Amino acid sequence: MEIILASKSPRRVELLQQFNIKFRVQVANVPEEQRDSPKQTAISNASAKARAVLELFPKSLIIGADTIVVVDQEILGKPRDREDAAKMLRLLSGRKHHVITGVALVTEKVQRTFYEETAVFFRTLADYEIRTYLNTGEPFDKAGAYAIQGIGGAFVESISGCYYNVVGLPIPRLLLELRDFGIDVFA
């Protein structure tokens, strides 16, 4: 069965490649919407992406994913601009936040969804660190305005949960779920 990743995220592509999963990418152009809770939002958006791509490739297994950052019940998506990114980083500074990734695995006959949640603790950031980080350009296409696998990882004091989830795809859980579809990267 062909696997299609319904995402334009280069981080998700890299993660799947790292684990030797054979797939191709088809971007799903669906609007992201907020639901009643952050978990519902992530799962709903992941499902919408996967279902949209399934219409184009009905004989395939579609992987949809949506990652959001939550602090004080406020969902932080991708920053709109430099000012928005700076605001997000100041909000995360010296605090704990949660990264939630919703995942949808969809075929013609089956739709399976799940989410992973990871707590991330940021150290206190100085204004000059935020300015310097913004100048790298790294924060602008990432939920919460940072990349744990990049320069932004220097701001992370600790995490509790799945590291890969913070990058954008909870690989350990995904690999287990894929086994139910006959895909085992360790076989």
PDB file of C-alpha atoms in Angstrom:
ATOM      1  CA  MET A   1       0.000   0.000   0.000  1.00  0.00           C
ATOM      2  CA  GLU A   2       1.353   3.391  -0.960  1.00  0.00           C
ATOM      3  CA  ILE A   3       1.847   5.837   1.914  1.00  0.00           C
ATOM      4  CA  ILE A   4       1.248   9.531   1.355  1.00  0.00           C
ATOM      5  CA  LEU A   5       2.173  12.236   3.831  1.00  0.00           C
ATOM      6  CA  ALA A   6      -0.410  15.026   3.733  1.00  0.00           C
ATOM      7  CA  SER A   7       2.005  17.707   4.896  1.00  0.00           C
ATOM      8  CA  LYS A   8       4.470  20.220   3.550  1.00  0.00           C
ATOM      9  CA  SER A   9       6.548  20.107   6.737  1.00  0.00           C
ATOM     10  CA  PRO A  10      10.179  19.348   5.922  1.00  0.00           C
ATOM     11  CA  ARG A  11      10.608  18.109   9.489  1.00  0.00           C
ATOM     12  CA  ARG A  12       7.945  15.436   9.051  1.00  0.00           C
ATOM     13  CA  VAL A  13       9.510  14.391   5.758  1.00  0.00           C
ATOM     14  CA  GLU A  14      12.921  14.066   7.442  1.00  0.00           C
ATOM     15  CA  LEU A  15      11.500  12.028  10.321  1.00  0.00           C
ATOM     16  CA  LEU A  16       9.772   9.523   8.033  1.00  0.00           C
ATOM     17  CA  GLN A  17      12.912   9.237   5.908  1.00  0.00           C
ATOM     18  CA  GLN A  18      15.024   8.695   9.018  1.00  0.00           C
ATOM     19  CA  PHE A  19      12.979   5.582   9.797  1.00  0.00           C
ATOM     20  CA  ASN A  20      13.091   4.278   6.214  1.00  0.00           C
ATOM     21  CA  ILE A  21       9.381   4.688   5.604  1.00  0.00           C
ATOM     22  CA  LYS A  22       8.665   4.757   1.877  1.00  0.00           C
ATOM     23  CA  PHE A  23       6.206   7.530   1.094  1.00  0.00           C
ATOM     24  CA  ARG A  24       5.507  10.529  -1.044  1.00  0.00           C
ATOM     25  CA  VAL A  25       4.191  13.964  -0.192  1.00  0.00           C
ATOM     26  CA  GLN A  26       0.917  15.538  -1.237  1.00  0.00           C
ATOM     27  CA  VAL A  27       0.151  18.847   0.420  1.00  0.00           C
ATOM     28  CA  ALA A  28      -3.402  19.210   1.675  1.00  0.00           C
ATOM     29  CA  ASN A  29      -4.719  22.706   1.133  1.00  0.00           C
ATOM     30  CA  VAL A  30      -7.349  22.812   3.848  1.00  0.00           C
ATOM     31  CA  PRO A  31      -7.877  25.637   6.326  1.00  0.00           C
ATOM     32  CA  GLU A  32      -6.874  24.873   9.896  1.00  0.00           C
ATOM     33  CA  GLU A  33      -9.680  25.423  12.379  1.00  0.00           C
ATOM     34  CA  GLN A  34      -9.867  25.693  16.149  1.00  0.00           C
ATOM     35  CA  ARG A  35     -12.095  23.297  18.077  1.00  0.00           C
ATOM     36  CA  ASP A  36     -13.241  23.176  21.699  1.00  0.00           C
ATOM     37  CA  SER A  37      -9.915  21.907  23.017  1.00  0.00           C
ATOM     38  CA  PRO A  38      -6.314  21.903  21.806  1.00  0.00           C
ATOM     39  CA  LYS A  39      -6.368  18.105  21.449  1.00  0.00           C
ATOM     40  CA  GLN A  40      -9.563  18.209  19.385  1.00  0.00           C
ATOM     41  CA  THR A  41      -8.066  20.984  17.261  1.00  0.00           C
ATOM     42  CA  ALA A  42      -4.932  18.973  16.462  1.00  0.00           C
ATOM     43  CA  ILE A  43      -6.854  15.771  15.681  1.00  0.00           C
ATOM     44  CA  SER A  44      -9.515  17.556  13.630  1.00  0.00           C
ATOM     45  CA  ASN A  45      -6.945  19.398  11.508  1.00  0.00           C
ATOM     46  CA  ALA A  46      -4.893  16.226  10.983  1.00  0.00           C
ATOM     47  CA  SER A  47      -8.044  14.363   9.892  1.00  0.00           C
ATOM     48  CA  ALA A  48      -9.110  17.116   7.504  1.00  0.00           C
ATOM     49  CA  LYS A  49      -5.690  17.076   5.822  1.00  0.00           C
ATOM     50  CA  ALA A  50      -5.681  13.286   5.480  1.00  0.00           C
ATOM     51  CA  ARG A  51      -9.247  13.099   4.137  1.00  0.00           C
ATOM     52  CA  ALA A  52      -8.555  15.817   1.561  1.00  0.00           C
ATOM     53  CA  VAL A  53      -5.576  13.877   0.199  1.00  0.00           C
ATOM     54  CA  LEU A  54      -7.480  10.567   0.319  1.00  0.00           C
ATOM     55  CA  GLU A  55      -9.896  12.012  -2.256  1.00  0.00           C
ATOM     56  CA  LEU A  56      -6.957  12.265  -4.664  1.00  0.00           C
ATOM     57  CA  PHE A  57      -5.411   8.884  -3.770  1.00  0.00           C
ATOM     58  CA  PRO A  58      -8.225   6.573  -2.604  1.00  0.00           C
ATOM     59  CA  LYS A  59      -6.110   3.391  -2.686  1.00  0.00           C
ATOM     60  CA  SER A  60      -3.399   4.801  -0.403  1.00  0.00           C
ATOM     61  CA  LEU A  61      -2.727   5.146   3.310  1.00  0.00           C
ATOM     62  CA  ILE A  62      -2.680   8.838   4.135  1.00  0.00           C
ATOM     63  CA  ILE A  63      -0.835  10.284   7.119  1.00  0.00           C
ATOM     64  CA  GLY A  64      -2.160  13.647   8.270  1.00  0.00           C
ATOM     65  CA  ALA A  65      -0.645  15.559  11.177  1.00  0.00           C
ATOM     66  CA  ASP A  66      -1.090  18.864  12.947  1.00  0.00           C
ATOM     67  CA  THR A  67       1.185  20.193  15.692  1.00  0.00           C
ATOM     68  CA  ILE A  68       0.189  22.976  18.039  1.00  0.00           C
ATOM     69  CA  VAL A  69       1.823  24.640  21.012  1.00  0.00           C
ATOM     70  CA  VAL A  70      -0.335  25.443  24.032  1.00  0.00           C
ATOM     71  CA  VAL A  71       0.430  27.743  26.955  1.00  0.00           C
ATOM     72  CA  ASP A  72      -2.269  28.746  29.457  1.00  0.00           C
ATOM     73  CA  GLN A  73      -4.898  27.142  27.178  1.00  0.00           C
ATOM     74  CA  GLU A  74      -3.855  29.536  24.397  1.00  0.00           C
ATOM     75  CA  ILE A  75      -3.003  27.833  21.124  1.00  0.00           C
ATOM     76  CA  LEU A  76       0.111  29.160  19.439  1.00  0.00           C
ATOM     77  CA  GLY A  77       0.240  28.386  15.751  1.00  0.00           C
ATOM     78  CA  LYS A  78       2.855  29.547  13.282  1.00  0.00           C
ATOM     79  CA  PRO A  79       3.730  33.211  13.795  1.00  0.00           C
ATOM     80  CA  ARG A  80       2.228  35.670  11.318  1.00  0.00           C
ATOM     81  CA  ASP A  81       5.280  37.929  11.364  1.00  0.00           C
ATOM     82  CA  ARG A  82       8.362  38.919  13.359  1.00  0.00           C
ATOM     83  CA  GLU A  83       6.360  40.742  16.021  1.00  0.00           C
ATOM     84  CA  ASP A  84       4.073  37.744  16.522  1.00  0.00           C
ATOM     85  CA  ALA A  85       7.078  35.396  16.805  1.00  0.00           C
ATOM     86  CA  ALA A  86       8.699  37.661  19.418  1.00  0.00           C
ATOM     87  CA  LYS A  87       5.448  37.753  21.394  1.00  0.00           C
ATOM     88  CA  MET A  88       5.250  33.943  21.364  1.00  0.00           C
ATOM     89  CA  LEU A  89       8.841  33.528  22.519  1.00  0.00           C
ATOM     90  CA  ARG A  90       8.312  36.025  25.364  1.00  0.00           C
ATOM     91  CA  LEU A  91       5.197  34.091  26.370  1.00  0.00           C
ATOM     92  CA  LEU A  92       7.135  30.789  26.444  1.00  0.00           C
ATOM     93  CA  SER A  93      10.157  32.274  28.244  1.00  0.00           C
ATOM     94  CA  GLY A  94      10.772  30.756  31.678  1.00  0.00           C
ATOM     95  CA  ARG A  95       7.666  28.583  31.517  1.00  0.00           C
ATOM     96  CA  LYS A  96       6.243  25.200  30.746  1.00  0.00           C
ATOM     97  CA  HIS A  97       4.124  24.701  27.646  1.00  0.00           C
ATOM     98  CA  HIS A  98       2.645  21.709  25.870  1.00  0.00           C
ATOM     99  CA  VAL A  99       3.182  20.508  22.319  1.00  0.00           C
ATOM    100  CA  ILE A 100       0.293  18.461  20.949  1.00  0.00           C
ATOM    101  CA  THR A 101       0.418  16.622  17.654  1.00  0.00           C
ATOM    102  CA  GLY A 102      -2.739  15.103  16.247  1.00  0.00           C
ATOM    103  CA  VAL A 103      -2.235  12.289  13.749  1.00  0.00           C
ATOM    104  CA  ALA A 104      -4.744  10.720  11.358  1.00  0.00           C
ATOM    105  CA  LEU A 105      -4.100   7.484   9.463  1.00  0.00           C
ATOM    106  CA  VAL A 106      -6.756   7.197   6.778  1.00  0.00           C
ATOM    107  CA  THR A 107      -7.618   4.677   4.065  1.00  0.00           C
ATOM    108  CA  GLU A 108     -10.848   4.068   2.149  1.00  0.00           C
ATOM    109  CA  LYS A 109     -12.017   1.748   4.935  1.00  0.00           C
ATOM    110  CA  VAL A 110     -10.285   2.924   8.104  1.00  0.00           C
ATOM    111  CA  GLN A 111      -9.699   6.195   9.877  1.00  0.00           C
ATOM    112  CA  ARG A 112      -7.565   6.044  12.992  1.00  0.00           C
ATOM    113  CA  THR A 113      -6.659   9.145  14.982  1.00  0.00           C
ATOM    114  CA  PHE A 114      -4.516   9.758  18.020  1.00  0.00           C
ATOM    115  CA  TYR A 115      -2.567  12.531  19.656  1.00  0.00           C
ATOM    116  CA  GLU A 116       0.655  12.850  21.588  1.00  0.00           C
ATOM    117  CA  GLU A 117       1.361  15.524  24.184  1.00  0.00           C
ATOM    118  CA  THR A 118       4.796  16.606  25.386  1.00  0.00           C
ATOM    119  CA  ALA A 119       5.570  19.117  28.132  1.00  0.00           C
ATOM    120  CA  VAL A 120       8.428  21.478  27.282  1.00  0.00           C
ATOM    121  CA  PHE A 121      10.188  23.718  29.797  1.00  0.00           C
ATOM    122  CA  PHE A 122      11.835  26.872  28.437  1.00  0.00           C
ATOM    123  CA  ARG A 123      14.540  28.714  30.331  1.00  0.00           C
ATOM    124  CA  THR A 124      14.156  32.470  30.751  1.00  0.00           C
ATOM    125  CA  LEU A 125      15.106  34.252  27.535  1.00  0.00           C
ATOM    126  CA  ALA A 126      16.812  37.641  27.344  1.00  0.00           C
ATOM    127  CA  ASP A 127      15.452  40.153  24.833  1.00  0.00           C
ATOM    128  CA  TYR A 128      18.706  40.055  22.863  1.00  0.00           C
ATOM    129  CA  GLU A 129      18.428  36.253  22.566  1.00  0.00           C
ATOM    130  CA  ILE A 130      14.944  36.574  21.126  1.00  0.00           C
ATOM    131  CA  ARG A 131      16.109  39.242  18.644  1.00  0.00           C
ATOM    132  CA  THR A 132      19.109  37.160  17.592  1.00  0.00           C
ATOM    133  CA  TYR A 133      16.957  34.056  17.187  1.00  0.00           C
ATOM    134  CA  LEU A 134      14.425  35.941  15.081  1.00  0.00           C
ATOM    135  CA  ASN A 135      17.268  37.098  12.833  1.00  0.00           C
ATOM    136  CA  THR A 136      18.069  33.457  11.997  1.00  0.00           C
ATOM    137  CA  GLY A 137      14.676  33.090  10.296  1.00  0.00           C
ATOM    138  CA  GLU A 138      14.149  29.736  11.995  1.00  0.00           C
ATOM    139  CA  PRO A 139      11.004  30.568  14.008  1.00  0.00           C
ATOM    140  CA  PHE A 140       8.721  31.681  11.207  1.00  0.00           C
ATOM    141  CA  ASP A 141       7.294  28.405   9.904  1.00  0.00           C
ATOM    142  CA  LYS A 142       7.006  26.623  13.242  1.00  0.00           C
ATOM    143  CA  ALA A 143       4.184  26.348  15.733  1.00  0.00           C
ATOM    144  CA  GLY A 144       5.191  28.281  18.840  1.00  0.00           C
ATOM    145  CA  ALA A 145       7.958  30.064  16.888  1.00  0.00           C
ATOM    146  CA  TYR A 146      10.792  27.664  17.704  1.00  0.00           C
ATOM    147  CA  ALA A 147      12.473  24.500  16.472  1.00  0.00           C
ATOM    148  CA  ILE A 148      13.655  22.130  19.201  1.00  0.00           C
ATOM    149  CA  GLN A 149      15.866  20.345  16.659  1.00  0.00           C
ATOM    150  CA  GLY A 150      17.488  23.621  15.620  1.00  0.00           C
ATOM    151  CA  ILE A 151      18.871  26.718  17.279  1.00  0.00           C
ATOM    152  CA  GLY A 152      15.669  27.018  19.313  1.00  0.00           C
ATOM    153  CA  GLY A 153      16.656  23.853  21.149  1.00  0.00           C
ATOM    154  CA  ALA A 154      19.081  25.993  23.165  1.00  0.00           C
ATOM    155  CA  PHE A 155      16.061  27.538  24.917  1.00  0.00           C
ATOM    156  CA  VAL A 156      14.716  24.185  26.119  1.00  0.00           C
ATOM    157  CA  GLU A 157      15.597  23.356  29.706  1.00  0.00           C
ATOM    158  CA  SER A 158      13.867  19.966  29.666  1.00  0.00           C
ATOM    159  CA  ILE A 159      11.022  17.987  28.167  1.00  0.00           C
ATOM    160  CA  SER A 160       8.657  15.386  29.535  1.00  0.00           C
ATOM    161  CA  GLY A 161       7.392  13.099  26.806  1.00  0.00           C
ATOM    162  CA  CYS A 162       8.248  12.351  23.203  1.00  0.00           C
ATOM    163  CA  TYR A 163      10.991  14.477  21.630  1.00  0.00           C
ATOM    164  CA  TYR A 164       9.884  13.570  18.093  1.00  0.00           C
ATOM    165  CA  ASN A 165       6.435  14.920  18.905  1.00  0.00           C
ATOM    166  CA  VAL A 166       7.928  18.360  19.491  1.00  0.00           C
ATOM    167  CA  VAL A 167       9.705  18.116  16.129  1.00  0.00           C
ATOM    168  CA  GLY A 168       6.338  17.415  14.480  1.00  0.00           C
ATOM    169  CA  LEU A 169       5.530  13.687  14.407  1.00  0.00           C
ATOM    170  CA  PRO A 170       5.334  11.264  17.365  1.00  0.00           C
ATOM    171  CA  ILE A 171       7.416   8.547  15.712  1.00  0.00           C
ATOM    172  CA  PRO A 172       7.266   5.790  18.390  1.00  0.00           C
ATOM    173  CA  ARG A 173       3.454   5.813  18.466  1.00  0.00           C
ATOM    174  CA  LEU A 174       3.190   6.254  14.691  1.00  0.00           C
ATOM    175  CA  LEU A 175       5.371   3.196  14.062  1.00  0.00           C
ATOM    176  CA  LEU A 176       3.176   1.098  16.370  1.00  0.00           C
ATOM    177  CA  GLU A 177      -0.001   2.294  14.659  1.00  0.00           C
ATOM    178  CA  LEU A 178       1.442   1.595  11.195  1.00  0.00           C
ATOM    179  CA  ARG A 179       1.877  -2.074  12.160  1.00  0.00           C
ATOM    180  CA  ASP A 180      -1.914  -2.401  12.143  1.00  0.00           C
ATOM    181  CA  PHE A 181      -1.768  -1.413   8.472  1.00  0.00           C
ATOM    182  CA  GLY A 182       0.856  -4.068   7.749  1.00  0.00           C
ATOM    183  CA  ILE A 183       3.782  -1.641   7.790  1.00  0.00           C
ATOM    184  CA  ASP A 184       6.604  -2.577  10.167  1.00  0.00           C
ATOM    185  CA  VAL A 185       9.903  -0.772   9.673  1.00  0.00           C
ATOM    186  CA  PHE A 186      11.656  -3.312  11.887  1.00  0.00           C
ATOM    187  CA  ALA A 187      10.448  -6.437  10.070  1.00  0.00           C
TER     188      ALA A 187
END
